[in-house]
PDB file of C-alpha atoms and ligand atoms in Angstrom:
ATOM      1  CA  MET A 251     118.330 133.589  93.903  1.00  0.00           C
ATOM      2  CA  SER A 252     115.284 131.703  95.014  1.00  0.00           C
ATOM      3  CA  VAL A 253     114.871 128.219  93.662  1.00  0.00           C
ATOM      4  CA  ASP A 254     111.162 128.833  93.452  1.00  0.00           C
ATOM      5  CA  PRO A 255     109.702 130.711  90.477  1.00  0.00           C
ATOM      6  CA  GLU A 256     108.206 134.150  91.079  1.00  0.00           C
ATOM      7  CA  TYR A 257     104.450 134.177  91.398  1.00  0.00           C
ATOM      8  CA  LEU A 258     104.305 136.727  88.660  1.00  0.00           C
ATOM      9  CA  TYR A 259     106.388 135.773  85.596  1.00  0.00           C
ATOM     10  CA  PRO A 260     104.912 137.835  82.678  1.00  0.00           C
ATOM     11  CA  ASP A 261     106.234 135.521  79.918  1.00  0.00           C
ATOM     12  CA  TYR A 262     104.013 132.898  81.459  1.00  0.00           C
ATOM     13  CA  ARG A 263     100.787 134.791  80.848  1.00  0.00           C
ATOM     14  CA  SER A 264      98.377 133.156  83.259  1.00  0.00           C
ATOM     15  CA  THR A 265     100.581 134.108  86.208  1.00  0.00           C
ATOM     16  CA  GLU A 266      99.345 137.669  85.611  1.00  0.00           C
ATOM     17  CA  LEU A 267      95.866 136.556  86.565  1.00  0.00           C
ATOM     18  CA  ARG A 268      96.775 134.386  89.519  1.00  0.00           C
ATOM     19  CA  ALA A 269      99.791 135.956  91.116  1.00  0.00           C
ATOM     20  CA  PRO A 270      98.858 137.550  94.476  1.00  0.00           C
ATOM     21  CA  ALA A 271      98.422 141.282  94.155  1.00  0.00           C
ATOM     22  CA  ARG A 272      98.772 141.846  97.864  1.00  0.00           C
ATOM     23  CA  PRO A 273     101.343 140.568 100.456  1.00  0.00           C
ATOM     24  CA  LEU A 274     100.712 136.951 101.626  1.00  0.00           C
ATOM     25  CA  VAL A 275      99.000 136.509 104.949  1.00  0.00           C
ATOM     26  CA  THR A 276     100.804 134.300 107.457  1.00  0.00           C
ATOM     27  CA  LEU A 277      98.421 131.783 109.049  1.00  0.00           C
ATOM     28  CA  PRO A 278      98.436 131.507 112.844  1.00  0.00           C
ATOM     29  CA  GLU A 279     100.747 128.799 114.076  1.00  0.00           C
ATOM     30  CA  HIS A 280      97.953 126.570 115.447  1.00  0.00           C
ATOM     31  CA  LEU A 281      96.504 126.148 111.989  1.00  0.00           C
ATOM     32  CA  HIS A 282      99.727 124.418 110.839  1.00  0.00           C
ATOM     33  CA  ASP A 283      99.330 121.853 113.548  1.00  0.00           C
ATOM     34  CA  LEU A 284      97.442 119.242 111.641  1.00  0.00           C
ATOM     35  CA  ARG A 285      99.572 116.205 112.352  1.00  0.00           C
ATOM     36  CA  ALA A 286      97.637 113.489 110.526  1.00  0.00           C
ATOM     37  CA  PRO A 287      97.867 113.312 106.777  1.00  0.00           C
ATOM     38  CA  VAL A 288      94.457 114.172 105.326  1.00  0.00           C
ATOM     39  CA  PHE A 289      94.793 111.511 102.646  1.00  0.00           C
ATOM     40  CA  GLY A 290      95.480 107.936 103.521  1.00  0.00           C
ATOM     41  CA  ASP A 291      95.632 104.402 102.280  1.00  0.00           C
ATOM     42  CA  GLU A 292      91.936 104.203 101.405  1.00  0.00           C
ATOM     43  CA  THR A 293      92.285 106.853  98.697  1.00  0.00           C
ATOM     44  CA  VAL A 294      94.697 104.722  96.737  1.00  0.00           C
ATOM     45  CA  ARG A 295      93.408 101.590  95.006  1.00  0.00           C
ATOM     46  CA  GLN A 296      95.446  98.725  93.692  1.00  0.00           C
ATOM     47  CA  GLY A 297      96.569  99.434  90.233  1.00  0.00           C
ATOM     48  CA  ASP A 298      96.296 103.207  90.503  1.00  0.00           C
ATOM     49  CA  ASP A 299     100.029 103.303  89.881  1.00  0.00           C
ATOM     50  CA  ASP A 300      99.797 101.687  86.447  1.00  0.00           C
ATOM     51  CA  LEU A 301      98.263 104.110  83.948  1.00  0.00           C
ATOM     52  CA  THR A 302      98.587 101.533  81.162  1.00  0.00           C
ATOM     53  CA  ARG A 303      96.029  99.177  82.701  1.00  0.00           C
ATOM     54  CA  GLN A 304      93.075 101.370  83.512  1.00  0.00           C
ATOM     55  CA  HIS A 305      91.099 100.351  80.412  1.00  0.00           C
ATOM     56  CA  ALA A 306      90.276  97.317  78.294  1.00  0.00           C
ATOM     57  CA  GLY A 307      93.281  97.788  76.094  1.00  0.00           C
ATOM     58  CA  GLU A 308      96.771  99.176  76.339  1.00  0.00           C
ATOM     59  CA  PRO A 309      97.319 102.835  75.496  1.00  0.00           C
ATOM     60  CA  LEU A 310      99.364 103.729  72.440  1.00  0.00           C
ATOM     61  CA  GLY A 311     102.776 105.246  72.923  1.00  0.00           C
ATOM     62  CA  GLU A 312     106.150 104.498  74.487  1.00  0.00           C
ATOM     63  CA  ARG A 313     105.666 102.495  77.734  1.00  0.00           C
ATOM     64  CA  ILE A 314     107.825 103.942  80.542  1.00  0.00           C
ATOM     65  CA  ILE A 315     108.562 103.475  84.172  1.00  0.00           C
ATOM     66  CA  VAL A 316     108.796 106.692  86.274  1.00  0.00           C
ATOM     67  CA  HIS A 317     110.154 106.202  89.732  1.00  0.00           C
ATOM     68  CA  GLY A 318     112.175 107.806  92.464  1.00  0.00           C
ATOM     69  CA  ARG A 319     112.283 108.667  96.145  1.00  0.00           C
ATOM     70  CA  VAL A 320     110.595 111.317  98.139  1.00  0.00           C
ATOM     71  CA  LEU A 321     113.033 112.792 100.693  1.00  0.00           C
ATOM     72  CA  ASP A 322     112.976 115.638 103.156  1.00  0.00           C
ATOM     73  CA  GLU A 323     115.666 118.316 103.232  1.00  0.00           C
ATOM     74  CA  ASP A 324     117.889 116.233 105.423  1.00  0.00           C
ATOM     75  CA  GLY A 325     117.784 113.334 102.956  1.00  0.00           C
ATOM     76  CA  ARG A 326     115.454 111.222 105.092  1.00  0.00           C
ATOM     77  CA  ALA A 327     112.828 109.180 103.323  1.00  0.00           C
ATOM     78  CA  VAL A 328     109.231 110.463 103.473  1.00  0.00           C
ATOM     79  CA  PRO A 329     107.125 107.254 103.801  1.00  0.00           C
ATOM     80  CA  ARG A 330     103.396 107.154 103.110  1.00  0.00           C
ATOM     81  CA  ALA A 331     103.472 110.340 101.020  1.00  0.00           C
ATOM     82  CA  LEU A 332     100.602 110.536  98.577  1.00  0.00           C
ATOM     83  CA  VAL A 333     102.065 110.995  95.076  1.00  0.00           C
ATOM     84  CA  GLU A 334      99.633 111.843  92.270  1.00  0.00           C
ATOM     85  CA  ILE A 335     100.420 112.335  88.624  1.00  0.00           C
ATOM     86  CA  TRP A 336      98.491 113.549  85.573  1.00  0.00           C
ATOM     87  CA  GLN A 337      99.591 113.929  81.997  1.00  0.00           C
ATOM     88  CA  ALA A 338      98.736 114.143  78.278  1.00  0.00           C
ATOM     89  CA  ASN A 339      98.666 110.979  76.149  1.00  0.00           C
ATOM     90  CA  ALA A 340     101.354 110.055  73.679  1.00  0.00           C
ATOM     91  CA  ALA A 341      99.863 112.439  71.083  1.00  0.00           C
ATOM     92  CA  GLY A 342      99.968 115.360  73.460  1.00  0.00           C
ATOM     93  CA  ARG A 343      96.266 115.371  74.219  1.00  0.00           C
ATOM     94  CA  TYR A 344      94.636 115.514  77.740  1.00  0.00           C
ATOM     95  CA  ALA A 345      91.500 113.553  78.316  1.00  0.00           C
ATOM     96  CA  HIS A 346      89.815 116.843  79.398  1.00  0.00           C
ATOM     97  CA  ASP A 347      86.918 118.855  77.971  1.00  0.00           C
ATOM     98  CA  ARG A 348      88.997 122.045  77.868  1.00  0.00           C
ATOM     99  CA  ASP A 349      91.699 120.483  75.694  1.00  0.00           C
ATOM    100  CA  ARG A 350      90.990 121.456  72.111  1.00  0.00           C
ATOM    101  CA  HIS A 351      94.385 120.375  70.672  1.00  0.00           C
ATOM    102  CA  PRO A 352      93.505 118.552  67.392  1.00  0.00           C
ATOM    103  CA  ALA A 353      95.440 115.417  68.344  1.00  0.00           C
ATOM    104  CA  PRO A 354      93.720 112.037  68.927  1.00  0.00           C
ATOM    105  CA  LEU A 355      92.376 110.987  72.265  1.00  0.00           C
ATOM    106  CA  ASP A 356      93.269 107.494  73.393  1.00  0.00           C
ATOM    107  CA  PRO A 357      90.320 105.466  74.664  1.00  0.00           C
ATOM    108  CA  ASN A 358      92.782 103.413  76.668  1.00  0.00           C
ATOM    109  CA  PHE A 359      94.451 106.267  78.436  1.00  0.00           C
ATOM    110  CA  THR A 360      93.001 108.563  81.090  1.00  0.00           C
ATOM    111  CA  GLY A 361      96.386 109.976  82.158  1.00  0.00           C
ATOM    112  CA  ALA A 362      95.967 110.061  85.977  1.00  0.00           C
ATOM    113  CA  GLY A 363      97.552 107.915  88.640  1.00  0.00           C
ATOM    114  CA  ARG A 364      98.340 107.871  92.321  1.00  0.00           C
ATOM    115  CA  THR A 365     100.461 105.918  94.833  1.00  0.00           C
ATOM    116  CA  LEU A 366     101.800 106.091  98.373  1.00  0.00           C
ATOM    117  CA  THR A 367     105.596 106.003  99.006  1.00  0.00           C
ATOM    118  CA  GLY A 368     107.000 102.954 100.643  1.00  0.00           C
ATOM    119  CA  ASP A 369     108.983 102.843 103.891  1.00  0.00           C
ATOM    120  CA  ASP A 370     112.072 103.986 102.073  1.00  0.00           C
ATOM    121  CA  GLY A 371     110.210 106.932 100.377  1.00  0.00           C
ATOM    122  CA  SER A 372     110.138 105.171  96.983  1.00  0.00           C
ATOM    123  CA  TYR A 373     107.356 105.348  94.459  1.00  0.00           C
ATOM    124  CA  LEU A 374     106.951 103.881  90.966  1.00  0.00           C
ATOM    125  CA  PHE A 375     104.462 104.496  88.179  1.00  0.00           C
ATOM    126  CA  VAL A 376     104.044 102.661  84.858  1.00  0.00           C
ATOM    127  CA  THR A 377     102.779 104.991  82.164  1.00  0.00           C
ATOM    128  CA  ILE A 378     103.393 106.088  78.598  1.00  0.00           C
ATOM    129  CA  LYS A 379     105.629 108.960  77.545  1.00  0.00           C
ATOM    130  CA  PRO A 380     103.499 112.062  77.099  1.00  0.00           C
ATOM    131  CA  GLY A 381     103.694 114.100  73.914  1.00  0.00           C
ATOM    132  CA  SER A 382     104.410 117.801  73.555  1.00  0.00           C
ATOM    133  CA  TYR A 383     101.383 119.988  72.996  1.00  0.00           C
ATOM    134  CA  PRO A 384     100.636 123.530  71.910  1.00  0.00           C
ATOM    135  CA  TRP A 385      99.179 126.074  74.281  1.00  0.00           C
ATOM    136  CA  GLN A 386      97.917 129.566  73.853  1.00  0.00           C
ATOM    137  CA  ASN A 387     100.508 131.418  75.911  1.00  0.00           C
ATOM    138  CA  HIS A 388     102.166 133.116  72.922  1.00  0.00           C
ATOM    139  CA  PRO A 389     102.495 132.479  69.175  1.00  0.00           C
ATOM    140  CA  ASN A 390     103.718 128.968  68.358  1.00  0.00           C
ATOM    141  CA  ALA A 391     103.976 128.013  72.051  1.00  0.00           C
ATOM    142  CA  TRP A 392     104.595 124.339  72.823  1.00  0.00           C
ATOM    143  CA  ARG A 393     105.155 122.639  76.130  1.00  0.00           C
ATOM    144  CA  PRO A 394     108.073 120.298  76.574  1.00  0.00           C
ATOM    145  CA  ALA A 395     106.823 116.789  77.333  1.00  0.00           C
ATOM    146  CA  HIS A 396     105.999 116.690  81.085  1.00  0.00           C
ATOM    147  CA  ILE A 397     104.202 114.843  83.799  1.00  0.00           C
ATOM    148  CA  HIS A 398     102.405 116.850  86.522  1.00  0.00           C
ATOM    149  CA  PHE A 399     103.121 115.773  90.132  1.00  0.00           C
ATOM    150  CA  SER A 400     101.228 116.547  93.311  1.00  0.00           C
ATOM    151  CA  LEU A 401     102.596 115.449  96.673  1.00  0.00           C
ATOM    152  CA  PHE A 402     101.162 115.433 100.181  1.00  0.00           C
ATOM    153  CA  GLY A 403     103.816 114.585 102.785  1.00  0.00           C
ATOM    154  CA  ARG A 404     103.497 113.451 106.349  1.00  0.00           C
ATOM    155  CA  VAL A 405     101.539 116.487 107.314  1.00  0.00           C
ATOM    156  CA  PHE A 406      98.990 118.398 105.342  1.00  0.00           C
ATOM    157  CA  THR A 407     101.196 121.461 104.933  1.00  0.00           C
ATOM    158  CA  GLN A 408     104.017 119.418 103.455  1.00  0.00           C
ATOM    159  CA  ARG A 409     102.699 119.959  99.945  1.00  0.00           C
ATOM    160  CA  LEU A 410     104.272 120.204  96.507  1.00  0.00           C
ATOM    161  CA  VAL A 411     102.899 120.634  93.041  1.00  0.00           C
ATOM    162  CA  THR A 412     105.432 120.420  90.254  1.00  0.00           C
ATOM    163  CA  GLN A 413     106.214 119.061  86.768  1.00  0.00           C
ATOM    164  CA  MET A 414     108.704 116.406  85.741  1.00  0.00           C
ATOM    165  CA  TYR A 415     110.485 116.766  82.335  1.00  0.00           C
ATOM    166  CA  PHE A 416     112.482 114.430  80.175  1.00  0.00           C
ATOM    167  CA  PRO A 417     116.204 114.826  79.492  1.00  0.00           C
ATOM    168  CA  GLY A 418     117.288 116.627  76.323  1.00  0.00           C
ATOM    169  CA  ASP A 419     113.923 118.137  75.417  1.00  0.00           C
ATOM    170  CA  PRO A 420     114.519 120.750  72.609  1.00  0.00           C
ATOM    171  CA  LEU A 421     111.632 122.866  73.915  1.00  0.00           C
ATOM    172  CA  PHE A 422     113.149 123.749  77.295  1.00  0.00           C
ATOM    173  CA  GLU A 423     114.580 127.074  76.191  1.00  0.00           C
ATOM    174  CA  PHE A 424     111.325 128.177  74.644  1.00  0.00           C
ATOM    175  CA  ASP A 425     109.059 127.284  77.559  1.00  0.00           C
ATOM    176  CA  PRO A 426     108.172 130.146  79.926  1.00  0.00           C
ATOM    177  CA  ILE A 427     106.936 127.716  82.574  1.00  0.00           C
ATOM    178  CA  PHE A 428     110.271 125.905  82.691  1.00  0.00           C
ATOM    179  CA  GLN A 429     112.172 129.149  82.358  1.00  0.00           C
ATOM    180  CA  SER A 430     110.187 130.824  85.196  1.00  0.00           C
ATOM    181  CA  VAL A 431     112.435 128.835  87.530  1.00  0.00           C
ATOM    182  CA  ARG A 432     115.352 131.204  87.145  1.00  0.00           C
ATOM    183  CA  ASP A 433     117.967 129.192  89.144  1.00  0.00           C
ATOM    184  CA  GLU A 434     119.776 126.858  86.728  1.00  0.00           C
ATOM    185  CA  GLN A 435     120.375 124.176  89.285  1.00  0.00           C
ATOM    186  CA  ALA A 436     116.776 124.257  90.431  1.00  0.00           C
ATOM    187  CA  ARG A 437     115.683 123.959  86.787  1.00  0.00           C
ATOM    188  CA  ALA A 438     117.860 120.920  86.323  1.00  0.00           C
ATOM    189  CA  MET A 439     116.107 119.247  89.307  1.00  0.00           C
ATOM    190  CA  LEU A 440     112.897 119.319  87.293  1.00  0.00           C
ATOM    191  CA  VAL A 441     114.401 117.077  84.600  1.00  0.00           C
ATOM    192  CA  SER A 442     114.310 113.317  85.219  1.00  0.00           C
ATOM    193  CA  THR A 443     117.297 111.170  84.417  1.00  0.00           C
ATOM    194  CA  PHE A 444     117.261 108.198  82.068  1.00  0.00           C
ATOM    195  CA  ASP A 445     117.751 105.113  84.258  1.00  0.00           C
ATOM    196  CA  LEU A 446     118.968 102.146  82.292  1.00  0.00           C
ATOM    197  CA  GLU A 447     119.188 100.027  85.445  1.00  0.00           C
ATOM    198  CA  THR A 448     115.467 100.223  86.021  1.00  0.00           C
ATOM    199  CA  THR A 449     114.474  99.653  82.362  1.00  0.00           C
ATOM    200  CA  GLU A 450     112.711  96.352  81.800  1.00  0.00           C
ATOM    201  CA  PRO A 451     114.265  94.539  78.796  1.00  0.00           C
ATOM    202  CA  ASP A 452     111.863  94.077  75.940  1.00  0.00           C
ATOM    203  CA  TRP A 453     109.185  95.965  77.875  1.00  0.00           C
ATOM    204  CA  ALA A 454     109.790  99.587  79.080  1.00  0.00           C
ATOM    205  CA  LEU A 455     112.329 102.359  79.453  1.00  0.00           C
ATOM    206  CA  ALA A 456     112.751 104.002  82.837  1.00  0.00           C
ATOM    207  CA  TYR A 457     113.249 107.520  84.157  1.00  0.00           C
ATOM    208  CA  ARG A 458     114.233 108.497  87.705  1.00  0.00           C
ATOM    209  CA  PHE A 459     112.820 111.564  89.491  1.00  0.00           C
ATOM    210  CA  ASP A 460     113.743 112.118  93.121  1.00  0.00           C
ATOM    211  CA  ILE A 461     111.738 114.723  94.985  1.00  0.00           C
ATOM    212  CA  VAL A 462     112.653 116.763  98.004  1.00  0.00           C
ATOM    213  CA  LEU A 463     109.729 117.942 100.170  1.00  0.00           C
ATOM    214  CA  ARG A 464     110.844 120.982 102.002  1.00  0.00           C
ATOM    215  CA  ARG A 465     110.477 121.125 105.780  1.00  0.00           C
ATOM    216  CA  THR A 466     108.116 123.835 106.954  1.00  0.00           C
ATOM    217  CA  PRO A 467     109.179 126.243 109.753  1.00  0.00           C
ATOM    218  CA  PHE A 468     106.719 124.878 112.274  1.00  0.00           C
ATOM    219  CA  GLU A 469     108.457 121.545 112.174  1.00  0.00           C
ATOM    220  CA  ASP A 470     111.770 123.131 112.992  1.00  0.00           C
ATOM    221  CA  ALA A 471     110.193 124.514 116.201  1.00  0.00           C
ATOM    222  CA  GLU A 472     109.341 121.098 117.479  1.00  0.00           C
TER     223      GLU A 472
HETATM  224 FE1  FE2 B 767     100.497 119.869  81.226  1.00  0.00          FE
END
C-alpha cells in the first residue's frame, strides 16, 4: 500500500474536482535539473519563525514550540530547506477572506511563518495551538487541529506539502483528509509527538515533528 493518499478519495470531496482525470505526464529529465534552490535566505526575515510576535500584542491561545528535523530518505540532514507553515488561530479561524467560521479573529495572529533549516536540518517555530474548525465536506465535518507545512528542499523538485497533527485528537477517525492516507504507519507519521524535553518551563509546551523529504529519481542517477 502506498504511503501517499490517492489523488481521488471521494470521502474528501474536493479531491473529486482536483484529482487528475488523465494519466500524469512525465517531464523530460532536463527539466528536473534545476540545482539551485529557487528560494533562499532573502525570503526569510528575522522573526518569521515566531508567529506570536508579528503584531503589537501576543495572540490568545496556548503558546507552543513546534520543532524537528528535515531529513532525506537515508537519514541525512537537509540543510537550508525552506519550511513554511500556516494555520488557524486558537479559536479555529483563519485570517482569510474565505473563512466564514463564526469564531473570533485574533488581531494579534496572522497564522503564517517561515524559516530555513540549520546545518543539522533542524527547524523551530513558536506559535499557538490551532483550534479545530468546521468545514463543508459533509454534515458536521470538523478538522482535527493541524498546522499546514510546505517544504522546499535542496533542489526545486524536492517539494512537500503536508499537515501536522497533535497527538490524541478525537477527530482523527472522522476526518477524511487524515483518513485518505490509508497506510496506518504513514498516518502516524503525520502526528507530532509531545516533547517534554523541549518545553520551556512557565512559558510553552513543545511538539516534535520530523519530516522526511523523499529523494527524487533523478538524484539517484547522479
Ligand atoms: Fe487547515
